[in-house]
Amino acid sequence: MEDCGGGNRGGLILDLTSRFATGVESPISLSSAAGDGRRMVVEMDFFSQEKSWARPEPEVNVPNLSIKEEDLTINTGLHLVSATELSTVEDGISATMSEQNKEEGKSEMVAMKARMERLGEDNQRLRNILIQLNRSYNSLKMQLLAAMQQDNNRNGGTLGHEVTTVARQFIDLGPGLMAPAAGINEDSSTERVSRRWFVSPASELEAAHHDYLLKKKCCGDHDGNGIVYMDRGIRCDGRSGQGMLRDFRPDEGWRPNQMGMLSSTSKSSEQQVREVTMRKARVSVRARCEAPMIADGCQWRKYGQKMAKGNPFPRAYFRCTMAADCTVRKQVQRCAEDRTVLITTYEGKHHHPLPPVAMAMASITSAAASMLLSGSMPSPDAALINPNLLARAVLPCSSTLATVSASTSFPAVTLDLNGSPTFPLPCHKTQSPEFQIPQILAQSLCNNSRFSGLQMLAGAAGDQKLQSLADAVSAATAEITADPNLTTVLAAAIKSIIGGVGDGGGARQAESPVAVSNDTELRSG
DNA sequence: CGGATTTGACCCGCGC
DNA sequence: GCGCGGGTCAAATCCG
């Protein structure tokens, strides 16, 4: 534990040694030495959002909430080596030198110096990556905002409102939760986003989901466009009774849901062209998953299966059944090279309310498709996303690292959710980072749900211990939010680690154990 | 019995 | 024009 955060005058103590020594994703600990001698450690995980807090009360053991009597830990999830630490280590070496044999010490010193130099180079490299990622993130954020705005303009009424609501959740949560990376060079923003982080309502998503369910119910299972929802989100051809999908038209009755035929009879030609184009855009998601399908929050119905050339595993075809006229389809196939990798290809765009979990996927795939089609990517070959958002939103059980690449033959994006420990991200062809989606957004989905789930669970079960824990977490959150000094100190400390270009820095994605969440029951998987 | 899945047939675009 | 492969249809079958 070294004093790297502005001395021991009630400030923060940054412990980087374990990370430095082992190179594993152990949390960075920030210790606040209070004037009365009590110590407070904060562990923050910027990526997994496994934030925890405890008052100085008896130790409580809860999964993912390491609450101790005197420790509050914040895990940054970053693999960092600061210049301060480097010098500190060198100081330590010098001190050691004076006590040991000079001959041995000399060679050891040389070796360690060499190691320090290598680490310094690594730091520089990581720092450059971080800067690049930050730039890409900002770029993507603007594009995502534009896409969301377009959606909002296009979809009036209820649907539009829902899209807007959920989209804003994304945008609002994003910057705040990305504080360490987004606010690198701005004191004020760093503090602001840090605060935003702590005050993010834990139940936003639950509220959104509830809103969705309420809306669906209130509308009498209509979406306002003459589309009829059924309990299982599917309409059948009454004549055949075989469960085949049909589009329902008020004027025409049921008719086959043809590929590429859009349901609305009043769509402008421009809109139709756009939708047909969107229909052609494909977004593939590669995820390491043993299950037959990833839980993306939508309801799907299998309508075909085929053996594809060059792959021993069959390709299954699914259609979205959440709305009768939804043209969204997806293909699911195992990777020929690695059967544990599931490749899910989405095509089309939902025109109906989606639960938040599904919205996470839909928004990103849609945004990716839009960007691809609008030419926001300089070239298909140069497309690269850090879709950790999807990694968490779609497949919470997966590792976090993910890549995006684009096919050259047709508008398509591939999101690779297989946690690769390497960095930079592997791509199909030579690419440069183009934009980044903060995984923190998706993690906010998981985390918020989890936290509010704790509260809900406590409330439902009447478990006082759990309830008191939830209350303690809430109170602590409020406390840390209300304390500008602590927030400021935390922000400054974090900034000194992450943002200090001169202090060295870098990023490394942290893997965090996340429970599998099946928000939607999929009969097909 | 109703709804989902299976699976062979069919359609269509593309390359040669 | 023909063959191939991808994608979809729809009757048969399965399942709860």
XYZ file of C-alpha atoms (C1' of nucleotides) in Angstrom:
557
model
C 0.000 0.000 0.000
C 1.650 3.117 -1.175
C 0.653 6.680 -0.804
C 0.041 7.701 -4.355
C -3.075 9.697 -3.972
C -1.992 12.938 -2.442
C -0.445 11.843 0.791
C -1.966 10.421 3.897
C -3.741 13.539 4.997
C -7.170 12.138 4.967
C -6.864 11.502 1.263
C -6.738 8.264 -0.610
C -4.225 5.492 -0.628
C -3.953 3.546 -3.829
C -2.883 -0.014 -3.634
C -1.600 -1.120 -6.981
C 0.860 -3.690 -5.871
C -1.151 -6.847 -6.218
C -2.165 -5.893 -9.698
C 1.295 -4.807 -10.526
C 2.885 -7.949 -9.272
C 0.504 -10.551 -10.525
C -0.940 -9.030 -13.618
C -4.299 -10.508 -12.803
C -7.503 -8.632 -12.520
C -7.463 -8.026 -8.861
C -9.281 -4.908 -7.846
C -7.530 -1.654 -7.319
C -8.136 -0.615 -3.792
C -8.528 2.960 -2.768
C -8.014 3.425 0.901
C -9.220 6.539 2.579
C -7.269 7.187 5.722
C -9.622 9.043 7.958
C -8.356 11.442 10.535
C -9.468 9.247 13.401
C -7.298 6.435 12.256
C -10.077 4.349 10.802
C -9.423 3.107 7.335
C -11.851 2.959 4.526
C -11.198 0.998 1.364
C -13.324 1.391 -1.698
C -13.390 -1.277 -4.350
C -14.839 -0.296 -7.673
C -15.198 -2.314 -10.784
C -15.661 0.116 -13.627
C -16.438 -2.639 -16.008
C -18.454 -5.178 -14.146
C -20.139 -2.569 -12.042
C -19.767 -4.784 -9.043
C -19.761 -1.866 -6.734
C -20.142 -2.358 -3.102
C -20.394 -0.311 -0.028
C -20.731 -0.841 3.641
C -20.983 1.208 6.707
C -18.679 0.358 9.558
C -21.010 -2.279 10.818
C -20.660 -5.993 11.481
C -19.341 -7.974 8.574
C -21.910 -9.297 6.156
C -21.146 -11.851 3.475
C -23.179 -11.567 0.350
C -22.218 -12.784 -3.105
C -20.873 -9.933 -5.238
C -21.140 -7.585 -2.323
C -17.985 -7.852 -0.315
C -18.988 -5.762 2.634
C -16.623 -5.639 5.542
C -16.568 -3.787 8.758
C -14.009 -1.243 7.739
C -13.536 -1.824 4.100
C -15.303 -0.295 1.222
C -13.676 -1.371 -1.992
C -13.857 0.014 -5.461
C -12.522 -2.179 -8.218
C -11.581 -0.201 -11.267
C -11.153 -3.288 -13.333
C -8.190 -1.612 -14.925
C -4.777 -3.064 -15.201
C -2.603 -0.144 -14.407
C 0.874 0.679 -13.394
C 1.390 4.260 -12.442
C 4.589 6.181 -12.795
C 4.363 6.955 -9.128
C 4.345 3.300 -8.387
C 7.252 2.711 -10.658
C 9.288 5.268 -8.811
C 8.072 3.881 -5.534
C 9.227 0.455 -6.475
C 12.542 1.855 -7.547
C 12.836 3.608 -4.224
C 12.158 0.312 -2.563
C 14.853 -1.313 -4.588
C 17.293 1.372 -3.601
C 16.375 0.931 0.024
C 16.854 -2.783 -0.301
C 20.206 -2.194 -1.921
C 21.559 -0.500 1.112
C 20.859 -3.511 3.234
C 22.080 -6.280 1.009
C 25.146 -7.376 -0.702
C 26.078 -4.749 -3.255
C 27.139 -7.296 -5.869
C 23.888 -9.212 -5.789
C 21.967 -6.033 -5.551
C 23.566 -4.596 -8.635
C 22.536 -7.416 -10.925
C 19.128 -7.527 -9.352
C 18.825 -3.827 -9.807
C 19.718 -4.072 -13.467
C 17.178 -6.821 -14.016
C 14.456 -4.948 -12.228
C 15.284 -1.748 -14.043
C 14.912 -3.589 -17.305
C 11.574 -4.883 -16.129
C 10.547 -1.381 -15.183
C 11.420 -0.156 -18.629
C 9.378 -2.873 -20.229
C 6.473 -2.033 -18.004
C 6.849 1.582 -18.906
C 6.599 0.700 -22.563
C 3.562 -1.402 -21.863
C 2.069 1.503 -20.032
C 2.621 3.772 -22.959
C 1.020 1.284 -25.292
C -1.954 0.755 -23.029
C -2.326 4.472 -22.606
C -2.496 4.960 -26.346
C -5.108 2.258 -26.595
C -7.135 3.881 -23.882
C -7.006 7.250 -25.589
C -8.032 5.678 -28.853
C -10.883 3.836 -27.197
C -12.075 6.958 -25.525
C -12.088 8.796 -28.816
C -13.948 5.947 -30.450
C -16.467 5.834 -27.646
C -17.278 9.491 -27.998
C -17.684 9.075 -31.719
C -20.007 6.138 -31.303
C -22.008 7.880 -28.647
C -22.804 10.675 -31.055
C -23.771 8.218 -33.742
C -25.903 6.224 -31.357
C -27.653 9.376 -30.237
C -28.352 10.291 -33.819
C -29.701 6.840 -34.541
C -31.921 6.935 -31.483
C -33.191 10.337 -32.485
C -33.972 9.011 -35.935
C -35.868 6.154 -34.381
C -37.786 8.525 -32.256
C -38.714 10.704 -35.185
C -39.734 7.763 -37.242
C -41.827 6.033 -34.624
C -44.505 8.268 -33.275
C -46.843 7.495 -30.413
C -46.389 4.709 -27.969
C -43.647 2.892 -29.717
C -41.658 6.024 -30.210
C -41.984 6.869 -26.593
C -40.706 3.526 -25.539
C -37.774 3.702 -27.858
C -36.923 7.106 -26.542
C -37.230 6.052 -22.956
C -34.933 3.141 -23.218
C -32.520 4.892 -25.485
C -32.188 7.698 -22.989
C -31.453 5.198 -20.305
C -28.563 4.025 -22.347
C -27.234 7.447 -23.021
C -27.714 8.701 -19.518
C -26.107 5.764 -17.882
C -23.303 5.558 -20.326
C -21.228 8.643 -19.679
C -21.682 8.452 -15.981
C -20.631 4.927 -15.803
C -17.833 5.552 -18.177
C -16.513 8.218 -15.902
C -13.038 6.849 -15.541
C -12.491 6.711 -19.257
C -14.715 9.509 -20.463
C -13.613 12.083 -18.017
C -9.946 11.567 -18.336
C -8.941 15.125 -18.919
C -11.716 16.982 -17.217
C -11.850 17.522 -13.533
C -15.393 18.717 -13.547
C -16.697 15.977 -15.738
C -14.887 13.392 -13.745
C -16.564 14.540 -10.623
C -19.886 14.936 -12.290
C -19.896 11.523 -13.845
C -18.706 9.945 -10.683
C -21.690 11.381 -8.951
C -23.946 10.259 -11.762
C -22.677 6.797 -11.277
C -23.779 6.633 -7.730
C -27.104 8.305 -8.201
C -28.176 6.206 -11.137
C -31.548 4.836 -10.165
C -31.236 1.155 -9.678
C -34.692 0.372 -10.850
C -34.761 2.229 -14.135
C -34.822 -0.916 -16.113
C -37.425 -2.555 -13.978
C -39.504 0.548 -14.440
C -39.000 0.400 -18.156
C -39.918 -3.234 -18.237
C -42.959 -2.604 -16.128
C -43.843 0.233 -18.442
C -43.574 -2.117 -21.348
C -45.819 -4.710 -19.766
C -48.304 -2.087 -18.672
C -48.382 -0.584 -22.110
C -48.991 -3.897 -23.697
C -51.789 -4.649 -21.307
C -53.394 -1.217 -21.467
C -53.432 -1.268 -25.215
C -55.532 -4.382 -25.153
C -52.659 -6.206 -26.734
C -52.625 -3.812 -29.594
C -49.669 -1.779 -30.525
C -51.789 0.945 -31.970
C -51.135 -0.008 -35.562
C -53.735 -2.652 -35.922
C -51.330 -5.348 -34.925
C -52.739 -7.875 -32.534
C -50.608 -9.418 -29.873
C -51.387 -12.754 -28.396
C -50.114 -14.152 -25.176
C -47.314 -15.886 -26.903
C -46.939 -13.160 -29.425
C -47.994 -15.181 -32.395
C -50.939 -15.411 -34.716
C -51.900 -18.499 -36.543
C -53.673 -19.334 -39.694
C -57.013 -20.517 -38.443
C -57.610 -22.569 -41.518
C -54.645 -24.796 -41.337
C -54.298 -24.852 -37.605
C -50.676 -25.616 -38.157
C -49.296 -22.577 -36.480
C -47.833 -20.964 -39.515
C -47.173 -17.309 -39.212
C -49.443 -14.943 -41.067
C -49.627 -11.217 -41.323
C -52.946 -9.764 -40.329
C -54.351 -6.881 -42.333
C -57.543 -5.187 -41.255
C -58.555 -5.001 -44.875
C -57.136 -8.251 -46.159
C -57.231 -10.577 -43.229
C -54.472 -13.099 -42.835
C -51.897 -13.587 -45.469
C -48.512 -15.208 -45.588
C -45.698 -13.300 -44.028
C -43.487 -13.055 -47.038
C -39.874 -12.306 -46.885
C -39.243 -8.659 -47.454
C -42.922 -7.736 -47.447
C -43.538 -5.019 -44.968
C -46.690 -5.060 -42.999
C -47.754 -1.482 -42.979
C -49.765 -0.506 -45.996
C -49.250 3.186 -45.384
C -45.487 3.313 -45.383
C -43.860 5.802 -47.637
C -41.701 4.492 -50.411
C -38.718 6.106 -48.784
C -39.456 4.332 -45.570
C -39.934 1.091 -47.377
C -36.643 1.477 -49.137
C -34.965 2.238 -45.843
C -36.543 -0.728 -44.158
C -35.722 -3.062 -46.974
C -32.161 -1.828 -46.717
C -32.228 -2.339 -42.995
C -33.642 -5.746 -43.638
C -30.607 -6.582 -45.692
C -28.171 -5.367 -43.107
C -27.068 -8.158 -40.869
C -25.495 -8.165 -37.519
C -23.852 -11.344 -36.390
C -23.118 -12.080 -32.791
C -20.517 -14.625 -31.887
C -20.788 -15.863 -28.373
C -19.309 -18.753 -26.497
C -22.441 -20.467 -25.344
C -23.409 -24.044 -24.665
C -27.091 -23.316 -24.841
C -28.811 -23.741 -28.193
C -29.633 -20.066 -28.260
C -28.570 -16.918 -26.527
C -31.168 -15.195 -24.397
C -31.655 -11.926 -26.217
C -34.974 -11.090 -24.644
C -37.069 -11.633 -27.739
C -39.443 -14.428 -28.570
C -38.535 -16.449 -31.596
C -40.160 -19.142 -33.591
C -38.168 -21.590 -35.594
C -39.287 -21.863 -39.174
C -36.554 -23.780 -40.804
C -33.275 -25.550 -40.537
C -30.680 -26.290 -43.098
C -27.227 -27.662 -43.465
C -24.949 -24.929 -44.671
C -21.978 -25.648 -46.817
C -18.708 -25.964 -44.960
C -20.270 -26.376 -41.572
C -21.151 -29.701 -39.990
C -23.642 -27.993 -37.737
C -27.117 -27.128 -39.004
C -28.252 -23.568 -39.358
C -31.570 -22.775 -37.747
C -33.862 -20.004 -38.912
C -35.989 -18.038 -36.491
C -38.595 -15.354 -36.840
C -39.506 -12.830 -34.193
C -42.935 -13.615 -32.783
C -43.349 -10.684 -30.481
C -45.473 -8.963 -33.091
C -47.432 -10.486 -35.885
C -45.844 -8.368 -38.543
C -42.332 -8.261 -37.213
C -39.948 -8.994 -40.040
C -36.941 -9.558 -37.849
C -35.284 -12.888 -38.360
C -32.245 -14.537 -37.061
C -30.052 -17.438 -37.905
C -28.351 -19.511 -35.320
C -25.428 -21.713 -36.112
C -22.492 -23.159 -34.299
C -19.074 -22.195 -35.474
C -17.482 -24.857 -37.601
C -14.089 -24.333 -36.012
C -15.300 -24.188 -32.449
C -18.570 -25.797 -31.591
C -18.804 -23.893 -28.348
C -19.143 -20.664 -30.285
C -22.671 -19.778 -31.253
C -23.130 -17.453 -34.200
C -26.405 -15.588 -34.174
C -27.178 -13.398 -37.142
C -29.918 -10.794 -36.809
C -31.667 -9.280 -39.749
C -34.287 -6.570 -39.760
C -35.647 -4.166 -37.263
C -38.313 -4.551 -34.634
C -41.332 -2.283 -34.999
C -42.967 -3.158 -31.745
C -42.332 -2.607 -28.064
C -39.501 -4.615 -26.668
C -38.605 -5.482 -23.136
C -35.492 -3.603 -21.985
C -33.300 -6.634 -22.238
C -34.293 -7.164 -25.829
C -33.976 -3.452 -26.443
C -30.353 -3.610 -25.459
C -29.657 -5.993 -28.276
C -32.049 -4.403 -30.695
C -30.651 -0.928 -30.163
C -27.097 -1.947 -30.709
C -27.686 -4.221 -33.630
C -29.842 -1.540 -35.154
C -27.260 1.115 -34.496
C -24.536 -1.072 -35.890
C -26.606 -1.775 -38.961
C -27.451 1.893 -39.374
C -23.859 2.930 -39.094
C -22.832 0.279 -41.503
C -25.459 1.271 -44.022
C -25.023 4.982 -43.588
C -21.347 4.676 -44.274
C -20.313 5.928 -40.883
C -17.680 3.323 -40.959
C -15.004 4.412 -43.330
C -14.950 1.028 -44.890
C -16.422 -2.311 -44.089
C -12.977 -3.600 -43.437
C -12.299 -0.956 -40.886
C -15.250 -1.527 -38.652
C -14.457 -2.271 -35.100
C -16.653 -2.070 -32.063
C -15.998 -2.950 -28.521
C -19.382 -4.491 -27.957
C -18.922 -5.472 -24.398
C -22.295 -3.930 -24.061
C -23.671 -6.841 -25.927
C -21.506 -9.244 -24.124
C -23.229 -8.347 -20.920
C -26.630 -7.513 -22.205
C -27.034 -10.548 -24.341
C -24.974 -13.132 -22.669
C -24.215 -12.236 -19.113
C -22.496 -15.563 -18.644
C -19.946 -14.794 -21.287
C -16.615 -13.194 -20.981
C -16.528 -9.533 -21.623
C -14.278 -8.859 -24.514
C -15.897 -8.631 -27.851
C -15.064 -7.491 -31.327
C -16.921 -6.323 -34.306
C -15.937 -6.781 -37.839
C -17.717 -6.264 -41.066
C -18.122 -8.487 -44.006
C -17.047 -7.029 -47.279
C -19.579 -8.777 -49.455
C -22.763 -7.355 -47.949
C -23.736 -5.051 -45.126
C -22.998 -7.150 -42.118
C -21.399 -6.723 -38.754
C -20.033 -9.434 -36.551
C -19.945 -8.992 -32.817
C -17.547 -11.371 -31.233
C -18.520 -11.910 -27.639
C -15.887 -14.472 -26.920
C -13.736 -13.158 -24.197
C -10.343 -12.859 -25.661
C -7.690 -12.035 -23.167
C -5.618 -10.285 -25.748
C -5.604 -6.699 -26.731
C -5.931 -5.117 -29.248
C -8.988 -6.939 -30.369
C -8.668 -9.533 -33.051
C -10.357 -8.770 -36.298
C -10.904 -10.507 -39.553
C -8.812 -8.131 -41.536
C -6.508 -5.279 -40.907
C -8.529 -2.729 -39.059
C -8.180 0.228 -36.870
C -10.442 0.922 -33.947
C -13.359 2.855 -35.288
C -15.690 3.219 -32.420
C -16.420 1.772 -29.048
C -19.556 1.042 -27.156
C -18.993 1.248 -23.455
C -19.638 -2.106 -21.988
C -20.562 -0.243 -18.927
C -23.913 0.496 -20.485
C -24.796 -3.106 -20.684
C -23.360 -3.768 -17.327
C -25.574 -1.120 -15.938
C -28.432 -3.213 -17.189
C -27.146 -6.242 -15.400
C -26.076 -4.417 -12.338
C -29.116 -2.302 -11.921
C -31.306 -5.280 -12.363
C -29.270 -7.224 -9.906
C -29.241 -4.555 -7.289
C -32.887 -3.721 -7.535
C -33.476 -7.434 -7.679
C -31.881 -7.645 -4.299
C -34.264 -5.076 -2.986
C -37.218 -6.692 -4.634
C -36.167 -10.069 -3.369
C -35.816 -8.738 0.100
C -39.168 -7.096 -0.071
C -40.902 -10.099 -1.511
C -39.393 -12.559 0.867
C -39.757 -10.318 3.846
C -36.176 -11.074 4.658
C -35.178 -8.437 7.114
C -31.504 -9.200 6.917
C -31.549 -8.895 3.154
C -33.689 -5.816 3.398
C -31.355 -4.204 5.873
C -28.482 -5.010 3.571
C -30.293 -3.412 0.688
C -31.056 -0.442 2.877
C -27.449 -0.248 3.948
C -26.330 -0.248 0.344
C -28.852 2.443 -0.488
C -27.848 4.511 2.500
C -24.203 4.120 1.702
C -24.846 5.086 -1.871
C -26.679 8.171 -0.714
C -23.938 8.920 1.715
C -21.149 8.697 -0.778
C -23.201 10.742 -3.166
C -23.898 13.368 -0.575
C -20.323 13.656 0.533
C -18.671 15.958 -1.999
C -15.299 15.561 -0.395
C -15.251 11.834 -0.678
C -16.589 11.977 -4.179
C -14.025 14.532 -5.140
C -11.224 12.621 -3.562
C -12.351 9.447 -5.249
C -12.625 11.199 -8.550
C -9.214 12.742 -8.175
C -7.687 9.444 -7.202
C -9.300 7.643 -10.077
C -8.248 10.365 -12.420
C -4.721 10.180 -11.173
C -4.658 6.513 -12.005
C -6.471 6.458 -15.249
C -6.278 9.849 -16.727
C -2.817 10.946 -15.815
C -1.009 10.699 -19.062
C 2.181 11.378 -17.287
C 1.438 8.880 -14.619
C 1.173 5.985 -16.919
C -1.955 4.045 -17.391
C -3.742 1.534 -19.450
C -6.814 -0.489 -19.545
C -7.594 -4.056 -19.283
C -10.967 -5.566 -19.388
C -11.976 -7.258 -16.246
C -13.861 -10.441 -16.249
C -16.471 -10.699 -13.634
C -18.555 -13.648 -12.704
C -22.051 -12.895 -13.786
C -24.951 -15.154 -13.317
C -26.874 -16.275 -16.345
C -30.039 -14.334 -16.680
C -32.935 -15.628 -18.640
C -35.260 -12.726 -18.723
C -37.353 -14.220 -21.382
C -38.333 -17.779 -21.660
C -37.578 -19.024 -25.086
C -39.099 -22.147 -26.094
C -36.557 -22.390 -28.785
C -33.751 -22.008 -26.455
C -56.235 -29.855 -29.227
C -53.501 -25.950 -30.079
C -49.101 -24.422 -30.821
C -44.175 -25.327 -31.821
C -40.803 -27.990 -34.308
C -39.160 -30.869 -38.031
C -37.983 -31.624 -42.594
C -38.393 -32.278 -47.493
C -39.783 -29.451 -51.275
C -39.615 -25.335 -53.505
C -38.012 -20.677 -54.839
C -34.558 -17.529 -56.088
C -30.188 -15.284 -56.781
C -25.678 -15.885 -58.360
C -21.702 -17.639 -60.713
C -20.016 -20.239 -64.462
C -29.189 -22.413 -69.257
C -27.692 -24.996 -65.487
C -26.117 -26.149 -61.047
C -25.383 -24.764 -56.419
C -26.400 -22.898 -52.127
C -29.131 -20.026 -49.143
C -33.579 -19.073 -47.555
C -38.503 -20.038 -46.974
C -42.742 -22.703 -47.134
C -45.922 -25.853 -45.380
C -47.419 -30.606 -44.374
C -46.252 -33.825 -40.970
C -45.074 -34.599 -36.511
C -44.224 -33.698 -31.770
C -45.389 -32.037 -27.284
C -47.594 -30.109 -23.232
